[in-house]
XYZ file of C-alpha atoms in Angstrom:
652
model
C 25.430 -46.084 36.685
C 23.755 -47.195 39.875
C 25.190 -45.824 43.120
C 24.511 -47.447 46.473
C 24.202 -44.641 48.972
C 24.256 -46.957 51.976
C 27.798 -48.282 51.367
C 30.958 -46.400 52.147
C 31.783 -43.459 49.943
C 34.933 -45.139 48.753
C 32.926 -46.712 45.901
C 32.440 -43.349 44.200
C 35.455 -41.508 45.490
C 37.658 -43.093 42.847
C 35.551 -41.822 39.926
C 36.937 -38.585 38.358
C 33.560 -37.110 37.585
C 32.577 -37.345 41.248
C 35.902 -36.000 42.436
C 35.701 -32.871 40.221
C 31.938 -32.340 40.575
C 32.235 -29.397 42.976
C 34.749 -27.512 40.801
C 32.704 -28.213 37.683
C 29.581 -26.926 39.408
C 31.274 -23.645 40.319
C 32.453 -23.113 36.735
C 29.013 -23.909 35.344
C 27.411 -21.454 37.747
C 29.765 -18.639 36.716
C 29.274 -19.316 33.022
C 25.491 -19.489 33.397
C 25.347 -16.203 35.331
C 27.576 -14.400 32.801
C 25.767 -15.652 29.696
C 22.384 -15.109 31.346
C 23.338 -11.492 32.044
C 24.278 -11.040 28.363
C 20.965 -12.550 27.271
C 19.072 -10.232 29.644
C 20.970 -7.189 28.351
C 20.119 -8.216 24.793
C 16.430 -8.429 25.675
C 16.488 -5.008 27.319
C 18.098 -3.459 24.225
C 15.602 -5.250 22.006
C 12.754 -3.825 24.103
C 13.907 -0.231 23.562
C 14.610 -0.894 19.881
C 11.080 -2.244 19.510
C 9.687 0.943 21.044
C 11.572 3.425 18.849
C 12.438 1.433 15.677
C 10.215 -1.644 15.310
C 11.245 -2.096 11.641
C 14.986 -2.089 12.397
C 17.452 -4.893 11.701
C 18.571 -4.830 15.331
C 15.310 -6.183 16.749
C 15.460 -9.745 15.296
C 19.241 -9.897 15.737
C 19.172 -9.034 19.434
C 16.253 -11.328 20.230
C 17.664 -14.294 18.281
C 21.104 -13.948 19.907
C 19.497 -13.678 23.349
C 17.467 -16.829 22.604
C 20.627 -18.723 21.532
C 22.428 -17.660 24.719
C 19.371 -18.603 26.763
C 19.410 -22.116 25.286
C 23.056 -22.409 26.301
C 22.218 -21.107 29.792
C 19.513 -23.778 30.077
C 22.067 -26.466 29.152
C 24.600 -25.109 31.660
C 22.023 -25.062 34.458
C 20.879 -28.601 33.623
C 24.509 -29.785 33.789
C 24.917 -27.939 37.111
C 22.069 -29.967 38.615
C 23.900 -33.173 37.638
C 27.215 -32.001 39.121
C 25.416 -30.859 42.277
C 23.958 -34.369 42.706
C 27.425 -35.893 42.343
C 28.858 -33.431 44.853
C 26.168 -34.376 47.371
C 26.860 -38.084 46.804
C 30.608 -37.849 47.321
C 30.234 -35.399 50.238
C 26.960 -36.286 51.943
C 25.644 -33.844 54.531
C 25.547 -35.119 58.127
C 21.976 -35.530 59.379
C 20.995 -32.918 61.911
C 18.619 -34.054 64.642
C 15.820 -31.645 65.123
C 13.131 -31.793 67.690
C 9.879 -31.902 65.916
C 7.105 -30.371 67.904
C 3.745 -31.800 67.580
C 1.727 -29.608 65.327
C -1.860 -29.204 66.021
C -4.221 -29.799 63.163
C -5.939 -26.703 61.742
C -9.276 -26.011 63.219
C -11.198 -24.510 60.260
C -12.074 -26.233 57.001
C -10.438 -23.436 54.984
C -7.103 -23.889 56.806
C -7.253 -27.656 56.302
C -7.907 -27.157 52.555
C -4.924 -24.807 52.191
C -2.668 -27.192 54.099
C -3.701 -30.113 51.889
C -3.156 -28.092 48.688
C 0.288 -26.921 49.819
C 1.338 -30.488 50.645
C 0.180 -31.705 47.222
C 1.952 -28.827 45.440
C 5.222 -29.589 47.222
C 4.869 -33.275 46.399
C 4.101 -32.522 42.721
C 7.093 -30.185 42.392
C 9.271 -32.823 44.013
C 8.083 -35.422 41.491
C 8.713 -33.145 38.489
C 12.063 -31.832 39.650
C 13.572 -28.368 39.681
C 15.956 -29.166 36.815
C 13.049 -30.060 34.507
C 11.100 -26.939 35.419
C 14.047 -24.610 34.857
C 14.987 -26.208 31.531
C 11.370 -26.029 30.292
C 11.128 -22.388 31.392
C 14.316 -21.359 29.558
C 13.288 -23.210 26.392
C 9.771 -21.755 26.461
C 11.091 -18.224 26.898
C 13.435 -18.691 23.925
C 10.646 -20.006 21.670
C 8.230 -17.201 22.618
C 10.843 -14.477 22.075
C 11.723 -15.794 18.613
C 8.040 -16.014 17.705
C 7.480 -12.360 18.640
C 10.078 -11.035 16.163
C 9.398 -13.477 13.330
C 8.604 -11.145 10.419
C 9.990 -11.787 6.930
C 8.394 -8.579 5.579
C 10.843 -6.197 7.246
C 12.202 -3.538 4.848
C 15.952 -3.323 4.157
C 17.812 -0.488 5.830
C 21.364 0.670 6.413
C 22.291 0.885 10.119
C 25.443 2.959 9.636
C 28.394 2.868 12.010
C 26.438 0.921 14.624
C 26.458 -2.090 12.262
C 30.266 -2.190 12.297
C 30.390 -1.859 16.082
C 27.752 -4.566 16.483
C 29.577 -6.893 14.095
C 32.836 -6.434 16.047
C 31.089 -7.170 19.353
C 29.401 -10.246 17.863
C 32.749 -11.561 16.576
C 34.407 -10.942 19.953
C 31.646 -12.788 21.793
C 31.796 -15.598 19.224
C 35.559 -15.869 19.791
C 35.034 -16.078 23.560
C 32.425 -18.786 23.097
C 34.750 -20.575 20.681
C 37.395 -20.696 23.415
C 34.758 -22.115 25.777
C 33.670 -24.651 23.157
C 37.255 -25.820 22.574
C 37.738 -26.143 26.319
C 34.595 -28.251 26.681
C 35.321 -30.338 23.577
C 38.790 -31.280 24.892
C 37.469 -32.443 28.253
C 37.841 -36.143 29.001
C 34.390 -37.821 28.911
C 35.388 -39.896 31.956
C 36.039 -36.752 33.969
C 33.140 -34.664 32.609
C 30.548 -36.574 30.528
C 28.373 -33.495 29.960
C 31.154 -31.392 28.400
C 30.551 -32.721 24.874
C 26.831 -31.879 24.990
C 27.561 -28.395 26.319
C 30.095 -27.901 23.494
C 27.338 -28.711 20.984
C 25.005 -26.121 22.550
C 27.851 -23.611 22.482
C 28.184 -24.158 18.720
C 24.546 -23.043 18.335
C 25.335 -19.657 19.928
C 28.582 -19.326 17.933
C 26.799 -20.021 14.645
C 24.099 -17.462 15.449
C 26.690 -14.812 16.330
C 28.688 -15.374 13.126
C 25.563 -15.118 10.965
C 24.536 -11.957 12.819
C 27.929 -10.356 12.158
C 27.557 -11.254 8.466
C 24.132 -9.571 8.359
C 25.448 -6.408 10.002
C 28.459 -6.128 7.686
C 26.390 -6.415 4.476
C 23.277 -4.504 5.573
C 22.296 -1.681 3.191
C 19.278 0.078 1.745
C 19.239 -2.113 -1.370
C 20.206 -5.536 0.056
C 17.181 -7.538 1.159
C 18.939 -10.784 2.115
C 20.630 -9.480 5.325
C 17.301 -8.622 6.941
C 15.823 -11.949 5.839
C 18.838 -13.844 7.193
C 18.607 -11.922 10.472
C 15.086 -13.253 10.946
C 15.921 -16.791 9.763
C 18.773 -17.054 12.278
C 16.123 -17.751 14.903
C 15.351 -21.132 13.296
C 18.453 -22.811 14.782
C 18.005 -21.764 18.443
C 14.246 -22.147 18.017
C 14.550 -25.806 16.953
C 16.972 -26.546 19.792
C 14.650 -24.820 22.287
C 11.634 -26.792 21.036
C 13.579 -30.036 21.351
C 14.638 -29.185 24.911
C 11.069 -28.243 25.775
C 9.804 -31.593 24.473
C 12.485 -33.454 26.432
C 11.474 -31.571 29.578
C 7.804 -32.422 29.071
C 8.491 -36.094 28.315
C 10.811 -36.443 31.321
C 7.829 -35.812 33.596
C 6.403 -39.203 32.621
C 9.668 -41.124 33.173
C 10.123 -42.908 36.553
C 12.440 -41.280 39.086
C 14.917 -43.234 41.187
C 16.992 -41.453 43.753
C 19.702 -44.190 43.748
C 20.420 -43.750 40.011
C 22.827 -41.142 38.732
C 20.826 -38.542 36.777
C 21.592 -37.999 33.119
C 21.879 -34.630 31.407
C 18.424 -33.593 30.234
C 19.606 -30.773 27.921
C 20.718 -33.010 25.064
C 19.906 -31.877 21.528
C 19.936 -33.904 18.338
C 19.791 -30.680 16.293
C 22.850 -29.264 18.038
C 24.676 -32.558 17.545
C 24.418 -32.033 13.771
C 26.699 -28.971 14.006
C 29.923 -30.876 13.387
C 32.357 -31.315 10.521
C 32.029 -33.362 8.495
C 28.263 -33.554 9.027
C 27.104 -37.116 9.620
C 23.354 -37.009 10.288
C 22.810 -40.687 9.494
C 25.624 -41.773 11.793
C 24.273 -39.581 14.592
C 20.809 -41.054 14.079
C 22.264 -44.566 14.079
C 24.110 -43.953 17.354
C 20.989 -42.422 18.912
C 18.849 -45.424 17.970
C 21.489 -47.828 19.222
C 21.915 -46.027 22.550
C 18.202 -45.369 23.170
C 16.470 -48.435 21.783
C 19.271 -50.939 21.181
C 18.648 -51.011 17.402
C 21.847 -51.586 15.404
C 21.220 -50.568 11.805
C 24.630 -51.909 10.754
C 23.287 -55.459 11.042
C 20.428 -54.812 8.573
C 21.285 -55.701 4.953
C 18.810 -53.270 3.442
C 20.402 -50.288 5.173
C 23.869 -51.438 4.156
C 22.761 -51.698 0.526
C 21.134 -48.287 0.712
C 24.367 -46.791 2.051
C 26.402 -48.301 -0.798
C 23.868 -47.298 -3.476
C 23.233 -43.850 -2.070
C 25.887 -42.012 -4.133
C 25.044 -43.617 -7.544
C 21.317 -43.074 -7.020
C 21.958 -39.496 -5.959
C 24.048 -38.872 -9.097
C 21.355 -40.443 -11.292
C 18.631 -38.315 -9.737
C 20.780 -35.204 -10.118
C 21.414 -35.986 -13.822
C 17.718 -36.609 -14.422
C 16.810 -33.388 -12.644
C 19.348 -31.518 -14.770
C 17.813 -32.897 -17.961
C 14.336 -31.917 -16.767
C 15.464 -28.294 -16.609
C 15.057 -28.299 -20.398
C 11.256 -28.575 -20.026
C 9.651 -25.163 -19.561
C 6.071 -24.355 -18.586
C 4.766 -20.991 -19.742
C 1.686 -19.764 -17.809
C -1.439 -18.558 -19.562
C -0.833 -14.901 -18.728
C 2.822 -14.964 -19.792
C 5.280 -15.607 -22.598
C 8.820 -16.880 -22.633
C 11.904 -15.839 -24.602
C 14.023 -18.925 -25.239
C 17.783 -18.328 -25.236
C 20.088 -20.942 -26.699
C 23.711 -20.396 -25.654
C 22.771 -16.872 -24.575
C 21.149 -15.861 -27.892
C 17.366 -15.309 -28.156
C 15.930 -17.818 -30.600
C 12.150 -17.926 -30.153
C 9.284 -16.458 -28.172
C 7.303 -19.254 -26.518
C 3.538 -18.975 -26.213
C 1.672 -20.316 -23.142
C 2.071 -24.080 -22.717
C 4.837 -26.694 -22.372
C 8.041 -26.320 -24.389
C 11.307 -28.241 -24.537
C 14.842 -27.048 -25.087
C 18.384 -27.529 -23.937
C 18.901 -27.945 -20.173
C 20.257 -25.143 -18.036
C 22.657 -23.360 -18.537
C 22.814 -24.279 -22.233
C 19.286 -23.021 -22.730
C 17.044 -20.929 -20.577
C 13.688 -19.155 -20.779
C 13.116 -15.548 -19.697
C 9.533 -15.039 -18.587
C 7.702 -11.976 -19.886
C 4.140 -10.702 -19.583
C 1.430 -11.441 -22.090
C -1.134 -8.639 -22.183
C -0.934 -7.753 -18.489
C -2.138 -4.165 -18.006
C -0.279 -1.920 -15.544
C -0.959 1.517 -14.106
C 2.020 3.773 -13.479
C 2.110 7.150 -11.728
C 4.607 9.768 -12.864
C 5.778 10.417 -9.309
C 8.137 7.983 -7.569
C 6.367 6.357 -4.650
C 7.638 3.928 -2.032
C 5.518 0.748 -2.153
C 6.614 -0.199 1.387
C 5.235 3.079 2.717
C 1.783 2.289 1.406
C 0.155 0.141 4.047
C -2.877 -1.992 3.193
C -6.116 -0.507 4.461
C -8.962 -2.595 5.910
C -12.150 -2.933 3.920
C -14.150 -1.584 6.845
C -13.362 1.505 8.853
C -12.416 5.090 8.086
C -11.173 6.017 4.648
C -7.362 6.033 4.228
C -5.377 9.244 3.888
C -4.624 8.430 0.246
C -8.339 8.738 -0.541
C -8.317 12.441 0.396
C -8.577 14.302 -2.926
C -8.807 17.837 -1.490
C -6.266 20.404 -2.628
C -5.098 21.288 0.882
C -3.795 17.738 1.511
C -0.530 16.272 0.222
C -0.939 13.143 -1.879
C 1.514 10.332 -2.472
C 1.320 10.441 -6.268
C 1.484 14.237 -6.657
C 4.368 15.697 -8.623
C 5.289 19.375 -8.746
C 5.459 20.976 -12.192
C 6.463 24.446 -13.402
C 4.031 26.212 -15.752
C 3.967 29.601 -17.459
C 2.401 32.713 -15.930
C 1.938 36.316 -17.063
C 0.553 39.459 -15.456
C 0.357 42.256 -17.948
C 3.827 42.728 -19.390
C 5.571 40.703 -16.627
C 6.455 37.084 -17.388
C 6.939 34.583 -14.538
C 6.107 31.010 -13.646
C 3.826 29.062 -11.319
C 4.014 25.658 -9.639
C 1.205 23.107 -9.645
C 0.844 19.590 -8.293
C -0.427 16.991 -10.690
C -1.233 13.302 -10.704
C -0.854 11.844 -14.188
C -1.127 8.083 -14.625
C -0.271 5.895 -17.595
C -2.012 2.614 -18.376
C 0.396 0.474 -20.386
C 1.327 -3.058 -21.329
C 4.059 -4.902 -23.181
C 3.212 -5.169 -26.866
C 1.525 -8.379 -27.988
C 3.945 -9.041 -30.863
C 7.136 -11.044 -30.582
C 9.210 -8.030 -31.618
C 7.683 -5.989 -28.786
C 8.461 -8.748 -26.281
C 12.091 -8.906 -27.423
C 12.415 -5.114 -27.357
C 10.936 -4.826 -23.850
C 13.312 -7.516 -22.576
C 16.617 -6.516 -24.175
C 16.273 -2.785 -24.946
C 15.245 -1.581 -21.492
C 16.343 -2.805 -18.091
C 13.431 -1.236 -16.195
C 10.258 -0.488 -18.139
C 8.475 1.544 -15.385
C 11.547 3.731 -14.900
C 11.813 4.278 -18.667
C 8.153 5.304 -18.912
C 8.425 7.564 -15.870
C 11.552 9.350 -17.132
C 10.118 9.776 -20.637
C 6.832 11.068 -19.248
C 8.633 13.520 -16.951
C 10.531 15.001 -19.885
C 7.351 15.268 -21.967
C 5.458 16.879 -19.105
C 8.181 19.473 -18.514
C 8.153 20.421 -22.202
C 4.354 20.424 -22.489
C 3.525 22.271 -19.285
C 6.049 25.036 -19.968
C 3.674 26.539 -22.545
C 0.486 26.295 -20.486
C -1.030 28.493 -17.805
C -2.870 27.588 -14.629
C -6.228 28.848 -15.847
C -5.858 26.853 -19.025
C -4.897 23.658 -17.182
C -7.850 23.979 -14.826
C -10.160 24.883 -17.693
C -10.441 24.030 -21.354
C -6.896 22.657 -21.850
C -7.470 19.770 -19.458
C -9.910 18.037 -21.813
C -7.313 17.173 -24.449
C -4.266 17.192 -22.159
C -4.265 13.443 -21.504
C -4.487 12.519 -25.175
C -1.685 14.909 -26.138
C 0.642 13.625 -23.406
C -0.163 9.991 -24.267
C 0.616 10.511 -27.960
C 3.894 12.284 -27.168
C 5.048 9.586 -24.714
C 4.080 6.794 -27.115
C 6.034 8.474 -29.923
C 9.187 8.710 -27.782
C 8.832 5.096 -26.621
C 8.553 3.961 -30.228
C 11.714 5.881 -31.117
C 13.511 4.067 -28.296
C 12.101 0.713 -29.498
C 10.940 -0.099 -25.980
C 8.129 -2.475 -26.945
C 5.722 -0.672 -24.587
C 2.188 0.214 -25.621
C 0.427 3.134 -23.886
C -3.267 2.268 -23.621
C -4.524 5.378 -21.844
C -3.297 8.512 -20.098
C -5.382 9.582 -17.111
C -5.033 13.031 -15.552
C -6.228 12.306 -12.035
C -5.666 15.762 -10.570
C -4.096 19.129 -11.364
C -4.105 21.651 -8.544
C -1.849 24.146 -6.780
C 0.512 22.904 -4.063
C -1.090 21.953 -0.762
C 0.574 24.861 1.063
C -0.808 27.411 -1.421
C -4.263 25.879 -1.752
C -5.953 28.274 0.694
C -4.280 31.305 -0.895
C -5.305 30.098 -4.325
C -8.857 29.650 -3.071
C -8.830 33.278 -1.894
C -7.473 34.470 -5.248
C -10.049 32.432 -7.091
C -12.801 33.797 -4.853
C -11.626 37.368 -5.520
C -11.492 36.689 -9.248
C -14.942 35.155 -9.166
C -16.250 38.152 -7.189
C -14.669 40.575 -9.670
C -16.084 38.667 -12.616
C -19.493 38.620 -10.961
C -19.353 42.384 -10.329
C -18.267 43.062 -13.916
C -21.020 40.835 -15.218
C -23.548 42.559 -12.963
C -22.488 46.030 -14.204
C -22.485 44.855 -17.775
C -26.011 43.571 -17.297
C -27.132 46.904 -15.848
C -25.467 48.771 -18.730
C -27.084 46.477 -21.251
C -30.469 46.990 -19.570
C -30.105 50.788 -19.665
C -28.954 50.687 -23.283
C -31.839 48.493 -24.275
C -34.301 50.784 -22.462
C -32.884 53.826 -24.276
C -33.029 51.985 -27.554
C -36.653 51.080 -26.794
C -37.585 54.710 -26.067
C -35.778 55.899 -29.168
C -37.471 53.256 -31.243
C -40.874 54.230 -29.879
C -40.219 57.933 -30.616
C -38.957 57.133 -34.079
C -41.943 54.923 -34.808
C -44.359 57.588 -33.501
C -42.730 60.251 -35.682
C -42.818 57.943 -38.645
C -46.519 57.259 -38.025
C -47.327 60.936 -37.687
C -45.407 61.753 -40.818
C -47.169 58.991 -42.631
C -50.534 60.244 -41.503
C -49.679 63.806 -42.567
C -48.440 62.567 -45.878
C -51.557 60.454 -46.350
C -53.756 63.442 -45.495
C -51.814 65.557 -47.942
C -52.139 62.914 -50.598
C -55.869 62.680 -49.896
C -56.198 66.426 -50.127
C -54.232 66.399 -53.344
C -56.406 63.678 -54.778
C -59.525 65.572 -53.678
C -58.250 68.760 -55.172
C -57.434 67.015 -58.423
C -60.902 65.461 -58.477
C -62.519 68.794 -57.841
C -60.507 70.333 -60.643
C -61.700 67.653 -62.996
C -65.302 68.067 -61.754
C -65.108 71.829 -62.225
C -63.737 71.391 -65.652
C -66.631 69.132 -66.494
C -69.532 70.788 -64.628
C -68.371 74.294 -64.365
C -70.425 76.695 -62.216
C -72.801 73.941 -61.154
C -70.043 72.081 -59.374
C -69.032 75.276 -57.642
C -72.564 75.907 -56.561
C -72.964 72.334 -55.448
C -69.823 72.568 -53.454
C -70.983 75.788 -51.974
C -74.213 74.247 -50.829
C -72.384 71.172 -49.563
C -70.020 73.211 -47.519
C -72.842 75.336 -46.330
C -74.856 72.258 -45.360
C -71.909 70.827 -43.450
C -71.401 74.104 -41.660
C -75.076 74.427 -40.808
C -75.752 70.729 -40.336
C -76.741 71.161 -36.713
C -78.684 74.441 -37.199
C -82.548 74.501 -37.599
C -82.698 76.995 -40.467
C -83.159 77.203 -44.145
C -81.460 79.915 -46.199
C -83.040 81.070 -49.455
C -81.259 83.417 -51.781
C -83.371 85.575 -54.040
C -80.528 85.773 -56.435
C -81.019 82.269 -57.528
C -82.355 82.083 -60.992
C -83.767 85.046 -62.980
C -86.341 87.636 -62.059
C -89.060 85.776 -63.833
C -88.465 82.604 -61.907
C -89.182 82.356 -58.213
C -86.762 80.525 -55.837
C -87.321 76.822 -55.558
C -87.167 74.890 -52.265
C -86.356 71.247 -52.431
C -88.558 69.669 -49.821
C -87.169 66.248 -50.330
C -84.921 66.699 -47.372
C -87.872 67.730 -45.211
C -90.085 64.795 -46.147
C -92.247 63.606 -43.253
C -92.417 59.918 -42.497
C -96.114 59.827 -43.376
C -95.540 61.345 -46.810
C -95.249 58.630 -49.437
C -93.195 60.782 -51.768
C -91.518 64.091 -51.667
C -93.197 67.162 -53.198
C -91.594 70.065 -55.010
C -93.044 73.478 -54.092
C -92.335 77.008 -55.021
C -91.865 79.683 -52.383
C -91.339 83.319 -52.320
C -87.955 84.666 -51.775
C -87.187 85.407 -48.245
C -85.863 83.806 -45.146
C -87.892 81.210 -43.330
C -87.267 80.311 -39.662
């Protein structure tokens, strides 16, 4: 509507929207201040929640609700600018004459530059308009706040009694906004044209509050959908804020006329869809007709499409339902086909056909996929991914004095003399398993066990308790560890076969067996003392063995020397005996001649070094003179020895 400001005010005084503009402006200001304060309080709470509990459900809820309220505040402020313009038109301010002193031009070039820049800034802000700037600022703040808390990987958590209190507060605020929405929706468009648009923006905040209360009421440790819904709530106010931001940016390029009544800039097509029954096509048709003058009702093609929409939709739905009977099995998987709830066949990888859902369905199952399972229960959300570069993660620490995620405490036997007790060790035993490759194994793994990892873990825990009860710490850390994995694997596989689980244990890996982290240092001291004692015992045993061997060596030498001496004495005796026997035989044969010969031989040996010759006159008879054998006194020049006769006597 074009308003002529130069004519008398009676032209606009009869219009209801101009008459009630001042009262409407005051109400809009109060509502904007109240809802803005709530949005600010929500942001402050979200800030402290982000500091102390960044993974909490409250963080996305508070920020998304504050963004929805901020969008509504932006719409209220934009409507206030329109009502303020109407109030100024119907009650124009009287011009006040002011004496304008002549201002001297700045002397310096720097002052002239600042004055020129300030004049251009004021002119640019006047061209853009304060309403556009404020609306763009509110919308931008809402979009940025939603973007900061957008995280679909938040873990589920129960928020306790605070969830009930928060849900009650959200419902109370939603009820208050519902009263405001009903009040705005019942306003006469002739008296307040912007009331309908503000009612649509109010529905955005109401919808966000109701969804937030639903999330808080059903939040628990096991439910994942409340935390996901709490994050997805930000889509609705985010889309509305983006639309308002685009409208604010595009309004900068539209021409401005001071004599034309301004229109509400905070209009939202997304918010207009929140009505019952939803009519998106009708809303789009009205928008095109109002904005561009295009009437889709006059186009035959669109009329035919509207009439054929329901039959085509039913045909597409029926065709889609029939296509649910075609199943694609991936290469690394298998599928169990159920017909009317009964398993009929195990599908191999490829395309297969069957009855459409729910008459027939396919349950996907693995095909040779190998898994590794630790016996201890670990929280996968607590294990954060580590970068490829940088320091090693804490989980890579394999020292005994550090606690590990996969360690499990186990009681083992212990004995000290006659006293029987027990010890506690930490162990990390892992099982490498897969679902059996046969069809029977696939059926058993699907229908006989609800959770295969839990079944393996519980079976392994029972086997480990029974097996470790008969082992000692020294044995586990020593020779028993070599065959421990194979024994545990065979026992677990036997129990799984009895349960008909369809699981095949490929390997059992004993990663670590060590005392608890708190007792690691004490165990190191005990081990060091035991090693020192064993070393001392070994050292003393070595010294004893050395002394024993030395004594044995001395005894052996003495025994050998005695044996040698005895042998020599015996040999001498045997030689003497043989000599005596020979002499007896010689005497028996030669008689007195042998005795005489022996006499002379012994005499010659006794006087071998003496220069004498002994002659005995008793040799022979009186008629025969003694005979001297000069053969032993032969000179070197004599060619042959001579035999002479000498007188008895002694020659020197």
